[in-house]
PDB file of C-alpha atoms in Angstrom:
ATOM      1  CA  MET A   1       8.373  13.960 -11.578  1.00  0.00           C
ATOM      2  CA  THR A   2      11.819  14.955 -12.993  1.00  0.00           C
ATOM      3  CA  ILE A   3      12.682  14.146 -16.716  1.00  0.00           C
ATOM      4  CA  MET A   4      16.156  14.570 -18.054  1.00  0.00           C
ATOM      5  CA  ILE A   5      16.250  15.875 -21.767  1.00  0.00           C
ATOM      6  CA  ALA A   6      19.437  15.973 -23.772  1.00  0.00           C
ATOM      7  CA  TYR A   7      19.358  18.422 -26.375  1.00  0.00           C
ATOM      8  CA  THR A   8      22.446  19.266 -29.071  1.00  0.00           C
ATOM      9  CA  THR A   9      23.890  22.230 -30.340  1.00  0.00           C
ATOM     10  CA  CYS A  10      26.024  22.132 -33.863  1.00  0.00           C
ATOM     11  CA  ASN A  11      29.354  23.985 -34.182  1.00  0.00           C
ATOM     12  CA  GLY A  12      30.366  23.642 -37.433  1.00  0.00           C
ATOM     13  CA  PRO A  13      31.437  20.967 -40.168  1.00  0.00           C
ATOM     14  CA  SER A  14      32.394  17.795 -38.587  1.00  0.00           C
ATOM     15  CA  SER A  15      32.917  13.987 -39.550  1.00  0.00           C
ATOM     16  CA  MET A  16      30.511  11.305 -38.338  1.00  0.00           C
ATOM     17  CA  PHE A  17      31.283   8.444 -35.995  1.00  0.00           C
ATOM     18  CA  THR A  18      29.289   5.594 -34.555  1.00  0.00           C
ATOM     19  CA  GLY A  19      28.094   5.747 -31.027  1.00  0.00           C
ATOM     20  CA  LEU A  20      28.000   2.890 -28.627  1.00  0.00           C
ATOM     21  CA  ASP A  21      24.291   2.202 -29.615  1.00  0.00           C
ATOM     22  CA  GLY A  22      25.268   2.042 -33.067  1.00  0.00           C
ATOM     23  CA  ARG A  23      23.808   5.421 -34.253  1.00  0.00           C
ATOM     24  CA  PHE A  24      25.819   7.980 -36.373  1.00  0.00           C
ATOM     25  CA  MET A  25      26.764  10.853 -34.144  1.00  0.00           C
ATOM     26  CA  ARG A  26      28.427  14.258 -35.017  1.00  0.00           C
ATOM     27  CA  ARG A  27      31.962  14.905 -33.428  1.00  0.00           C
ATOM     28  CA  ASP A  28      31.372  18.516 -32.922  1.00  0.00           C
ATOM     29  CA  VAL A  29      27.883  18.161 -31.135  1.00  0.00           C
ATOM     30  CA  ALA A  30      27.874  19.511 -27.554  1.00  0.00           C
ATOM     31  CA  THR A  31      24.939  17.720 -25.528  1.00  0.00           C
ATOM     32  CA  THR A  32      23.297  19.716 -22.595  1.00  0.00           C
ATOM     33  CA  ALA A  33      21.030  18.224 -20.056  1.00  0.00           C
ATOM     34  CA  VAL A  34      17.937  20.012 -18.974  1.00  0.00           C
ATOM     35  CA  ASN A  35      15.660  19.267 -15.991  1.00  0.00           C
ATOM     36  CA  MET A  36      11.936  19.415 -16.622  1.00  0.00           C
ATOM     37  CA  THR A  37       9.528  18.846 -13.908  1.00  0.00           C
ATOM     38  CA  TYR A  38       6.061  17.621 -14.551  1.00  0.00           C
ATOM     39  CA  SER A  39       3.278  17.609 -12.209  1.00  0.00           C
ATOM     40  CA  TYR A  40       0.505  15.029 -13.150  1.00  0.00           C
ATOM     41  CA  PRO A  41      -3.070  15.381 -11.804  1.00  0.00           C
ATOM     42  CA  THR A  42      -4.043  12.286  -9.716  1.00  0.00           C
ATOM     43  CA  TYR A  43      -7.033  11.441  -7.570  1.00  0.00           C
ATOM     44  CA  ASP A  44      -6.760  11.337  -3.727  1.00  0.00           C
ATOM     45  CA  ILE A  45      -4.617   8.465  -2.572  1.00  0.00           C
ATOM     46  CA  LEU A  46      -4.944   5.122  -0.837  1.00  0.00           C
ATOM     47  CA  MET A  47      -1.849   3.655   0.129  1.00  0.00           C
ATOM     48  CA  VAL A  48      -1.309   0.105   1.240  1.00  0.00           C
ATOM     49  CA  LEU A  49       2.161  -0.301   3.245  1.00  0.00           C
ATOM     50  CA  GLY A  50       3.575  -3.627   3.947  1.00  0.00           C
ATOM     51  CA  ASP A  51       5.742  -6.583   3.106  1.00  0.00           C
ATOM     52  CA  SER A  52       5.583  -9.293   0.351  1.00  0.00           C
ATOM     53  CA  ASN A  53       1.742 -10.017   1.159  1.00  0.00           C
ATOM     54  CA  THR A  54       1.200  -6.360   0.052  1.00  0.00           C
ATOM     55  CA  GLN A  55       3.942  -6.467  -2.614  1.00  0.00           C
ATOM     56  CA  PHE A  56       2.309  -9.567  -4.398  1.00  0.00           C
ATOM     57  CA  ALA A  57      -1.323  -8.245  -3.914  1.00  0.00           C
ATOM     58  CA  ASN A  58      -1.252  -6.225  -7.275  1.00  0.00           C
ATOM     59  CA  ASP A  59      -1.529  -9.842  -9.121  1.00  0.00           C
ATOM     60  CA  PRO A  60      -5.179  -9.976 -10.476  1.00  0.00           C
ATOM     61  CA  ALA A  61      -4.151 -13.537 -11.017  1.00  0.00           C
ATOM     62  CA  LYS A  62      -4.076 -14.215  -7.233  1.00  0.00           C
ATOM     63  CA  ASN A  63      -6.950 -11.974  -6.792  1.00  0.00           C
ATOM     64  CA  GLY A  64      -4.563  -9.775  -4.941  1.00  0.00           C
ATOM     65  CA  PHE A  65      -6.295  -7.455  -2.216  1.00  0.00           C
ATOM     66  CA  VAL A  66      -4.537  -4.418  -3.673  1.00  0.00           C
ATOM     67  CA  ALA A  67      -5.762  -5.127  -7.029  1.00  0.00           C
ATOM     68  CA  GLN A  68      -9.212  -5.480  -5.962  1.00  0.00           C
ATOM     69  CA  LEU A  69      -9.049  -2.169  -4.095  1.00  0.00           C
ATOM     70  CA  ALA A  70      -7.692  -0.564  -7.475  1.00  0.00           C
ATOM     71  CA  GLU A  71     -10.787  -1.938  -8.959  1.00  0.00           C
ATOM     72  CA  PHE A  72     -13.265  -0.848  -6.323  1.00  0.00           C
ATOM     73  CA  TYR A  73     -11.929   2.718  -5.927  1.00  0.00           C
ATOM     74  CA  GLN A  74     -11.401   3.171  -9.948  1.00  0.00           C
ATOM     75  CA  ARG A  75     -12.163   6.892 -10.529  1.00  0.00           C
ATOM     76  CA  GLN A  76     -12.262   7.625  -6.967  1.00  0.00           C
ATOM     77  CA  MET A  77      -8.850   7.091  -5.598  1.00  0.00           C
ATOM     78  CA  ASP A  78      -5.372   6.060  -6.875  1.00  0.00           C
ATOM     79  CA  VAL A  79      -4.226   3.025  -5.007  1.00  0.00           C
ATOM     80  CA  LEU A  80      -0.499   2.762  -4.390  1.00  0.00           C
ATOM     81  CA  ASN A  81       1.066  -0.486  -3.642  1.00  0.00           C
ATOM     82  CA  ARG A  82       4.159   0.323  -1.289  1.00  0.00           C
ATOM     83  CA  GLY A  83       4.814  -3.513  -0.241  1.00  0.00           C
ATOM     84  CA  PHE A  84       8.375  -4.587   0.189  1.00  0.00           C
ATOM     85  CA  ARG A  85       9.240  -8.078  -0.019  1.00  0.00           C
ATOM     86  CA  GLY A  86      11.018  -9.456   2.837  1.00  0.00           C
ATOM     87  CA  TYR A  87      10.719  -6.208   5.165  1.00  0.00           C
ATOM     88  CA  ASN A  88       9.883  -6.106   8.729  1.00  0.00           C
ATOM     89  CA  THR A  89       8.517  -2.990  10.716  1.00  0.00           C
ATOM     90  CA  SER A  90      12.024  -1.738  11.493  1.00  0.00           C
ATOM     91  CA  SER A  91      13.405  -2.232   7.933  1.00  0.00           C
ATOM     92  CA  ALA A  92      10.442  -0.358   6.802  1.00  0.00           C
ATOM     93  CA  ARG A  93      10.886   2.320   9.197  1.00  0.00           C
ATOM     94  CA  GLU A  94      14.492   3.182   7.650  1.00  0.00           C
ATOM     95  CA  ILE A  95      12.826   3.889   4.160  1.00  0.00           C
ATOM     96  CA  ILE A  96       9.445   5.584   5.405  1.00  0.00           C
ATOM     97  CA  GLY A  97      10.488   8.909   4.695  1.00  0.00           C
ATOM     98  CA  SER A  98      10.880   8.297   1.126  1.00  0.00           C
ATOM     99  CA  VAL A  99       7.374   6.431   1.009  1.00  0.00           C
ATOM    100  CA  LEU A 100       5.016   8.546   2.861  1.00  0.00           C
ATOM    101  CA  PRO A 101       3.760  11.895   1.241  1.00  0.00           C
ATOM    102  CA  LYS A 102       5.513  15.104   2.409  1.00  0.00           C
ATOM    103  CA  THR A 103       3.261  17.672   3.877  1.00  0.00           C
ATOM    104  CA  SER A 104       2.635  20.598   1.191  1.00  0.00           C
ATOM    105  CA  VAL A 105       0.464  23.430   0.654  1.00  0.00           C
ATOM    106  CA  ALA A 106      -2.894  22.820  -1.074  1.00  0.00           C
ATOM    107  CA  GLN A 107      -2.899  23.829  -4.851  1.00  0.00           C
ATOM    108  CA  ASP A 108      -3.421  27.389  -6.114  1.00  0.00           C
ATOM    109  CA  SER A 109      -6.731  27.826  -7.859  1.00  0.00           C
ATOM    110  CA  THR A 110      -4.812  28.835 -10.789  1.00  0.00           C
ATOM    111  CA  THR A 111      -3.069  25.741 -11.040  1.00  0.00           C
ATOM    112  CA  THR A 112      -6.122  23.756 -10.350  1.00  0.00           C
ATOM    113  CA  ASP A 113      -7.861  25.625 -13.052  1.00  0.00           C
ATOM    114  CA  ASP A 114      -5.310  24.473 -15.717  1.00  0.00           C
ATOM    115  CA  ILE A 115      -5.126  20.926 -15.074  1.00  0.00           C
ATOM    116  CA  SER A 116      -8.651  19.754 -13.839  1.00  0.00           C
ATOM    117  CA  PRO A 117     -11.921  19.334 -15.752  1.00  0.00           C
ATOM    118  CA  LEU A 118     -13.958  18.930 -12.577  1.00  0.00           C
ATOM    119  CA  PHE A 119     -12.387  22.586 -11.601  1.00  0.00           C
ATOM    120  CA  LYS A 120     -13.759  24.163 -14.499  1.00  0.00           C
ATOM    121  CA  PHE A 121     -17.222  22.192 -13.864  1.00  0.00           C
ATOM    122  CA  ALA A 122     -17.430  23.634 -10.384  1.00  0.00           C
ATOM    123  CA  LYS A 123     -16.753  27.160 -12.023  1.00  0.00           C
ATOM    124  CA  LYS A 124     -19.777  26.440 -14.504  1.00  0.00           C
ATOM    125  CA  LEU A 125     -21.701  25.726 -11.527  1.00  0.00           C
ATOM    126  CA  LYS A 126     -20.711  29.089 -10.005  1.00  0.00           C
ATOM    127  CA  LEU A 127     -19.198  27.414  -6.995  1.00  0.00           C
ATOM    128  CA  THR A 128     -16.225  28.889  -5.125  1.00  0.00           C
ATOM    129  CA  THR A 129     -12.993  28.896  -6.938  1.00  0.00           C
ATOM    130  CA  ARG A 130     -10.798  28.004  -3.872  1.00  0.00           C
ATOM    131  CA  ALA A 131      -9.454  24.682  -4.431  1.00  0.00           C
ATOM    132  CA  ASP A 132      -9.965  23.223  -0.763  1.00  0.00           C
ATOM    133  CA  GLU A 133     -13.560  24.341  -0.879  1.00  0.00           C
ATOM    134  CA  ILE A 134     -14.297  22.835  -4.305  1.00  0.00           C
ATOM    135  CA  THR A 135     -12.648  19.445  -3.139  1.00  0.00           C
ATOM    136  CA  LYS A 136     -15.153  19.558  -0.136  1.00  0.00           C
ATOM    137  CA  ALA A 137     -17.947  20.327  -2.557  1.00  0.00           C
ATOM    138  CA  LEU A 138     -17.199  18.013  -5.321  1.00  0.00           C
ATOM    139  CA  TRP A 139     -15.096  15.216  -3.883  1.00  0.00           C
ATOM    140  CA  PRO A 140     -17.788  12.537  -2.504  1.00  0.00           C
ATOM    141  CA  TYR A 141     -16.318   9.150  -2.691  1.00  0.00           C
ATOM    142  CA  GLN A 142     -19.399   7.577  -3.885  1.00  0.00           C
ATOM    143  CA  LYS A 143     -19.289   9.342  -7.493  1.00  0.00           C
ATOM    144  CA  GLN A 144     -16.906   8.944 -10.226  1.00  0.00           C
ATOM    145  CA  ASN A 145     -14.551  11.685 -10.557  1.00  0.00           C
ATOM    146  CA  TYR A 146     -11.886  13.460 -12.655  1.00  0.00           C
ATOM    147  CA  PRO A 147      -8.248  13.665 -11.246  1.00  0.00           C
ATOM    148  CA  GLY A 148      -6.596  17.001 -10.480  1.00  0.00           C
ATOM    149  CA  ILE A 149      -8.742  18.365  -7.667  1.00  0.00           C
ATOM    150  CA  SER A 150      -6.877  17.126  -4.855  1.00  0.00           C
ATOM    151  CA  ASN A 151      -4.235  14.192  -4.204  1.00  0.00           C
ATOM    152  CA  ILE A 152      -4.122  14.111  -0.514  1.00  0.00           C
ATOM    153  CA  LEU A 153      -3.525  10.770   1.475  1.00  0.00           C
ATOM    154  CA  GLN A 154      -7.104   9.580   2.312  1.00  0.00           C
ATOM    155  CA  LEU A 155      -6.452   5.931   3.684  1.00  0.00           C
ATOM    156  CA  ILE A 156      -3.254   4.168   4.494  1.00  0.00           C
ATOM    157  CA  ILE A 157      -3.363   0.484   5.175  1.00  0.00           C
ATOM    158  CA  ILE A 158      -0.545  -1.103   7.058  1.00  0.00           C
ATOM    159  CA  LEU A 159       0.366  -4.893   7.082  1.00  0.00           C
ATOM    160  CA  PHE A 160       3.221  -6.010   8.901  1.00  0.00           C
ATOM    161  CA  GLY A 161       4.108  -8.773  11.369  1.00  0.00           C
ATOM    162  CA  THR A 162       4.720 -11.962   9.195  1.00  0.00           C
ATOM    163  CA  ASN A 163       8.589 -11.402   8.936  1.00  0.00           C
ATOM    164  CA  ASP A 164       8.770  -9.660  12.235  1.00  0.00           C
ATOM    165  CA  SER A 165       7.587 -12.871  14.029  1.00  0.00           C
ATOM    166  CA  ARG A 166      10.020 -15.063  12.483  1.00  0.00           C
ATOM    167  CA  VAL A 167      12.308 -17.157  14.540  1.00  0.00           C
ATOM    168  CA  GLU A 168      15.059 -15.489  16.495  1.00  0.00           C
ATOM    169  CA  TRP A 169      17.777 -16.727  14.261  1.00  0.00           C
ATOM    170  CA  SER A 170      16.181 -15.383  11.198  1.00  0.00           C
ATOM    171  CA  GLU A 171      17.835 -12.149   9.866  1.00  0.00           C
ATOM    172  CA  ALA A 172      14.135 -10.765   9.688  1.00  0.00           C
ATOM    173  CA  TYR A 173      13.012 -11.250  13.226  1.00  0.00           C
ATOM    174  CA  ASN A 174      12.159  -8.311  14.932  1.00  0.00           C
ATOM    175  CA  PRO A 175      11.288  -8.414  18.815  1.00  0.00           C
ATOM    176  CA  ILE A 176       7.635  -7.970  19.482  1.00  0.00           C
ATOM    177  CA  ASP A 177       8.113  -4.570  21.580  1.00  0.00           C
ATOM    178  CA  GLN A 178       9.996  -3.103  18.694  1.00  0.00           C
ATOM    179  CA  TYR A 179       7.492  -4.218  16.190  1.00  0.00           C
ATOM    180  CA  ALA A 180       4.758  -2.272  18.254  1.00  0.00           C
ATOM    181  CA  GLU A 181       6.989   0.871  18.654  1.00  0.00           C
ATOM    182  CA  ASP A 182       7.569   0.965  14.852  1.00  0.00           C
ATOM    183  CA  LEU A 183       3.741   0.535  14.183  1.00  0.00           C
ATOM    184  CA  GLN A 184       3.197   3.326  16.561  1.00  0.00           C
ATOM    185  CA  TYR A 185       5.960   5.393  14.955  1.00  0.00           C
ATOM    186  CA  PHE A 186       4.155   5.123  11.507  1.00  0.00           C
ATOM    187  CA  ILE A 187       0.926   6.238  13.177  1.00  0.00           C
ATOM    188  CA  THR A 188       2.957   9.221  14.821  1.00  0.00           C
ATOM    189  CA  LEU A 189       4.311  10.234  11.539  1.00  0.00           C
ATOM    190  CA  LEU A 190       0.818  10.724  10.075  1.00  0.00           C
ATOM    191  CA  GLN A 191      -0.858  12.109  13.008  1.00  0.00           C
ATOM    192  CA  ASP A 192       1.666  14.468  14.637  1.00  0.00           C
ATOM    193  CA  PRO A 193       1.506  18.130  13.297  1.00  0.00           C
ATOM    194  CA  ASP A 194       5.106  18.785  13.695  1.00  0.00           C
ATOM    195  CA  SER A 195       5.854  15.718  11.291  1.00  0.00           C
ATOM    196  CA  GLU A 196       6.760  16.488   7.636  1.00  0.00           C
ATOM    197  CA  HIS A 197       4.512  13.655   6.901  1.00  0.00           C
ATOM    198  CA  TYR A 198       1.424  14.940   8.980  1.00  0.00           C
ATOM    199  CA  SER A 199      -1.582  13.906   7.168  1.00  0.00           C
ATOM    200  CA  PRO A 200      -4.691  15.118   8.951  1.00  0.00           C
ATOM    201  CA  ASP A 201      -6.961  13.768   6.554  1.00  0.00           C
ATOM    202  CA  ALA A 202      -5.606  10.283   6.393  1.00  0.00           C
ATOM    203  CA  ARG A 203      -7.726   7.552   7.859  1.00  0.00           C
ATOM    204  CA  ILE A 204      -5.384   4.758   9.315  1.00  0.00           C
ATOM    205  CA  MET A 205      -6.259   1.006   9.248  1.00  0.00           C
ATOM    206  CA  ILE A 206      -3.646  -1.716  10.779  1.00  0.00           C
ATOM    207  CA  ILE A 207      -4.063  -5.140   9.665  1.00  0.00           C
ATOM    208  CA  THR A 208      -2.575  -8.092  11.672  1.00  0.00           C
ATOM    209  CA  PRO A 209      -0.583 -10.695   9.979  1.00  0.00           C
ATOM    210  CA  PRO A 210      -2.270 -13.392   8.414  1.00  0.00           C
ATOM    211  CA  VAL A 211      -2.049 -17.108   9.693  1.00  0.00           C
ATOM    212  CA  VAL A 212       0.946 -19.464   9.099  1.00  0.00           C
ATOM    213  CA  GLY A 213       0.121 -22.915   7.577  1.00  0.00           C
ATOM    214  CA  ASP A 214       2.881 -24.732   9.802  1.00  0.00           C
ATOM    215  CA  ARG A 215       2.739 -28.020   8.004  1.00  0.00           C
ATOM    216  CA  LYS A 216       3.441 -26.552   4.352  1.00  0.00           C
ATOM    217  CA  VAL A 217       6.158 -24.242   5.924  1.00  0.00           C
ATOM    218  CA  GLN A 218       7.859 -27.191   7.647  1.00  0.00           C
ATOM    219  CA  GLU A 219       7.563 -29.118   4.285  1.00  0.00           C
ATOM    220  CA  LEU A 220       9.202 -26.475   2.410  1.00  0.00           C
ATOM    221  CA  ALA A 221      11.771 -26.125   5.000  1.00  0.00           C
ATOM    222  CA  LYS A 222      12.608 -29.807   4.999  1.00  0.00           C
ATOM    223  CA  SER A 223      12.845 -29.838   1.160  1.00  0.00           C
ATOM    224  CA  ARG A 224      15.403 -26.968   1.306  1.00  0.00           C
ATOM    225  CA  ASN A 225      17.509 -28.659   4.026  1.00  0.00           C
ATOM    226  CA  THR A 226      16.654 -25.983   6.561  1.00  0.00           C
ATOM    227  CA  GLU A 227      14.635 -25.322   9.885  1.00  0.00           C
ATOM    228  CA  PRO A 228      11.258 -23.518   9.526  1.00  0.00           C
ATOM    229  CA  GLU A 229      11.348 -19.754  10.259  1.00  0.00           C
ATOM    230  CA  TRP A 230       7.525 -19.080  10.906  1.00  0.00           C
ATOM    231  CA  TYR A 231       5.179 -20.532  13.130  1.00  0.00           C
ATOM    232  CA  ASN A 232       1.552 -19.863  13.570  1.00  0.00           C
ATOM    233  CA  ASN A 233       1.639 -19.491  17.416  1.00  0.00           C
ATOM    234  CA  ARG A 234       4.307 -16.783  17.159  1.00  0.00           C
ATOM    235  CA  THR A 235       2.375 -14.997  14.396  1.00  0.00           C
ATOM    236  CA  GLN A 236      -0.749 -15.112  16.636  1.00  0.00           C
ATOM    237  CA  THR A 237       1.209 -12.979  19.281  1.00  0.00           C
ATOM    238  CA  TYR A 238       2.449 -10.328  17.071  1.00  0.00           C
ATOM    239  CA  ALA A 239      -1.212 -10.163  15.729  1.00  0.00           C
ATOM    240  CA  ALA A 240      -2.527  -9.532  18.956  1.00  0.00           C
ATOM    241  CA  LYS A 241       0.308  -6.931  19.458  1.00  0.00           C
ATOM    242  CA  ALA A 242      -0.694  -5.316  16.290  1.00  0.00           C
ATOM    243  CA  ILE A 243      -4.361  -4.925  17.807  1.00  0.00           C
ATOM    244  CA  GLU A 244      -3.285  -3.528  20.931  1.00  0.00           C
ATOM    245  CA  VAL A 245      -1.307  -0.735  19.199  1.00  0.00           C
ATOM    246  CA  ALA A 246      -4.269   0.019  17.142  1.00  0.00           C
ATOM    247  CA  GLN A 247      -6.686   0.185  19.877  1.00  0.00           C
ATOM    248  CA  ALA A 248      -4.101   2.431  22.036  1.00  0.00           C
ATOM    249  CA  ALA A 249      -4.023   4.785  19.263  1.00  0.00           C
ATOM    250  CA  ASN A 250      -7.496   4.677  18.301  1.00  0.00           C
ATOM    251  CA  VAL A 251      -7.169   3.721  14.909  1.00  0.00           C
ATOM    252  CA  ALA A 252      -9.089   1.232  12.626  1.00  0.00           C
ATOM    253  CA  TYR A 253      -7.901  -2.321  12.378  1.00  0.00           C
ATOM    254  CA  VAL A 254      -8.575  -5.530  10.832  1.00  0.00           C
ATOM    255  CA  ASP A 255      -7.768  -8.908  12.896  1.00  0.00           C
ATOM    256  CA  LEU A 256      -6.906 -10.874   9.703  1.00  0.00           C
ATOM    257  CA  HIS A 257      -5.244 -13.681  11.708  1.00  0.00           C
ATOM    258  CA  THR A 258      -8.470 -14.408  13.747  1.00  0.00           C
ATOM    259  CA  GLY A 259     -10.751 -14.063  10.619  1.00  0.00           C
ATOM    260  CA  MET A 260      -8.541 -16.871   8.923  1.00  0.00           C
ATOM    261  CA  GLU A 261      -8.594 -18.891  11.710  1.00  0.00           C
ATOM    262  CA  ASP A 262     -12.293 -18.764  11.809  1.00  0.00           C
ATOM    263  CA  VAL A 263     -12.885 -19.634   8.177  1.00  0.00           C
ATOM    264  CA  VAL A 264     -10.267 -22.505   8.314  1.00  0.00           C
ATOM    265  CA  ALA A 265     -12.087 -23.985  11.356  1.00  0.00           C
ATOM    266  CA  GLU A 266     -15.237 -23.759   9.302  1.00  0.00           C
ATOM    267  CA  TYR A 267     -13.673 -25.458   6.527  1.00  0.00           C
ATOM    268  CA  ARG A 268     -12.276 -28.095   8.402  1.00  0.00           C
ATOM    269  CA  LYS A 269     -15.814 -28.996   9.609  1.00  0.00           C
ATOM    270  CA  ASN A 270     -16.451 -30.081   5.983  1.00  0.00           C
ATOM    271  CA  ILE A 271     -13.334 -32.285   5.394  1.00  0.00           C
ATOM    272  CA  SER A 272     -13.056 -35.711   6.660  1.00  0.00           C
ATOM    273  CA  SER A 273      -9.274 -35.472   7.824  1.00  0.00           C
ATOM    274  CA  THR A 274      -8.848 -35.090  11.734  1.00  0.00           C
ATOM    275  CA  ASP A 275      -5.338 -33.395  11.270  1.00  0.00           C
ATOM    276  CA  VAL A 276      -5.704 -29.991  12.716  1.00  0.00           C
ATOM    277  CA  LEU A 277      -3.197 -28.470  10.385  1.00  0.00           C
ATOM    278  CA  ASP A 278      -5.772 -29.162   7.407  1.00  0.00           C
ATOM    279  CA  GLY A 279      -7.512 -26.256   5.939  1.00  0.00           C
ATOM    280  CA  TYR A 280      -4.513 -23.851   5.945  1.00  0.00           C
ATOM    281  CA  ASP A 281      -3.645 -24.680   2.536  1.00  0.00           C
ATOM    282  CA  ASN A 282      -6.875 -23.767   1.244  1.00  0.00           C
ATOM    283  CA  TYR A 283      -6.066 -19.993   1.858  1.00  0.00           C
ATOM    284  CA  LEU A 284      -2.218 -19.639   1.590  1.00  0.00           C
ATOM    285  CA  ILE A 285       0.167 -20.591  -1.172  1.00  0.00           C
ATOM    286  CA  ASP A 286       3.255 -21.714   0.629  1.00  0.00           C
ATOM    287  CA  GLY A 287       1.903 -21.402   4.360  1.00  0.00           C
ATOM    288  CA  ILE A 288       2.646 -17.962   4.366  1.00  0.00           C
ATOM    289  CA  HIS A 289       1.446 -15.774   1.361  1.00  0.00           C
ATOM    290  CA  LEU A 290      -2.227 -15.502   0.614  1.00  0.00           C
ATOM    291  CA  ASN A 291      -3.535 -17.233  -2.442  1.00  0.00           C
ATOM    292  CA  VAL A 292      -6.859 -16.506  -4.154  1.00  0.00           C
ATOM    293  CA  ASN A 293      -8.990 -17.492  -1.348  1.00  0.00           C
ATOM    294  CA  GLY A 294      -7.031 -15.757   1.513  1.00  0.00           C
ATOM    295  CA  SER A 295      -6.828 -12.418  -0.619  1.00  0.00           C
ATOM    296  CA  ALA A 296     -10.776 -12.671  -0.869  1.00  0.00           C
ATOM    297  CA  ILE A 297     -11.174 -12.971   2.796  1.00  0.00           C
ATOM    298  CA  LEU A 298      -8.742  -9.977   3.430  1.00  0.00           C
ATOM    299  CA  PHE A 299     -10.620  -7.822   0.909  1.00  0.00           C
ATOM    300  CA  GLY A 300     -13.738  -8.796   2.388  1.00  0.00           C
ATOM    301  CA  LEU A 301     -12.502  -7.570   6.001  1.00  0.00           C
ATOM    302  CA  ILE A 302     -10.929  -4.503   4.532  1.00  0.00           C
ATOM    303  CA  HIS A 303     -14.400  -3.638   2.980  1.00  0.00           C
ATOM    304  CA  ASP A 304     -16.230  -4.301   6.007  1.00  0.00           C
ATOM    305  CA  THR A 305     -13.968  -2.093   8.278  1.00  0.00           C
ATOM    306  CA  ILE A 306     -14.151   0.700   5.630  1.00  0.00           C
ATOM    307  CA  ALA A 307     -17.839   0.348   5.672  1.00  0.00           C
ATOM    308  CA  LYS A 308     -18.115   0.586   9.456  1.00  0.00           C
ATOM    309  CA  ASN A 309     -15.733   3.221  10.183  1.00  0.00           C
ATOM    310  CA  TRP A 310     -16.211   5.494   7.121  1.00  0.00           C
ATOM    311  CA  PRO A 311     -19.115   4.687   5.192  1.00  0.00           C
ATOM    312  CA  GLU A 312     -18.679   7.828   3.074  1.00  0.00           C
ATOM    313  CA  MET A 313     -15.734   5.850   1.362  1.00  0.00           C
ATOM    314  CA  ILE A 314     -17.796   3.019  -0.016  1.00  0.00           C
ATOM    315  CA  PRO A 315     -18.486   4.089  -3.823  1.00  0.00           C
ATOM    316  CA  LEU A 316     -21.552   4.125  -5.473  1.00  0.00           C
ATOM    317  CA  LYS A 317     -20.640   2.920  -9.124  1.00  0.00           C
ATOM    318  CA  SER A 318     -22.450   4.672 -12.079  1.00  0.00           C
TER     319      SER A 318
END
């Protein structure tokens, strides 16, 4: 992080005048800007990349799944929310270079020694002084840690498709083949050794878009004197495509769409109405965005997928 600091030098007697902020200034004061760069110790990184269902997921009032992940991984990993409201995969592709970490050389041991209590603890135990080997020895996810040993991307969760699957006349619409190509592009950036974002340690998880509550979407569109932009059957097609991409790339995935459909079907068994659209409102705020119940479903599915694919990443709280 770079911080601009201004300092002043005085060149002799002068009168005072009032600056724009109301403070008294000296007329003969020369102001010089200095760039100072600070490096802050961090934990390893869990990044969540997506659209508004990710951006809004930091809200604890909504039981946001990113907020739940941050609590779940406290003192194990720093959870970064990189959700962008209104984005589809193609618009995200335009900014992805500013979002994903750049490949860099591992920390030198002297630097790590200066910033990390855990590094000093390792030296007490007479472990190796190489930062990468200490990381391997003392960076188990199951235990609480100190920041500073490492800050590599360990897991990235990618959730797009709700905007991509909007109707063709919508500005956010993205053809399904382009959607698939963009998802594969994100994966390649992380897995290709020639990529400046190459992250060999990064585990990748693709999440399908959630269900759409058609009735609520139609009601809101009518109230705004417009036509609906989302339909559940369209989103279901994109969900299937996301799974197809994940399977072809051999990365983990969460079928959120089917998971929510199953829960809605079960919920519908316990209500008296025969309206087939009933049930979605119990898990979505506006037919599109996850509410408290929908967020709980997603977090549970993410947890189960991590436990199945990478059991070492399930923390043991102390």
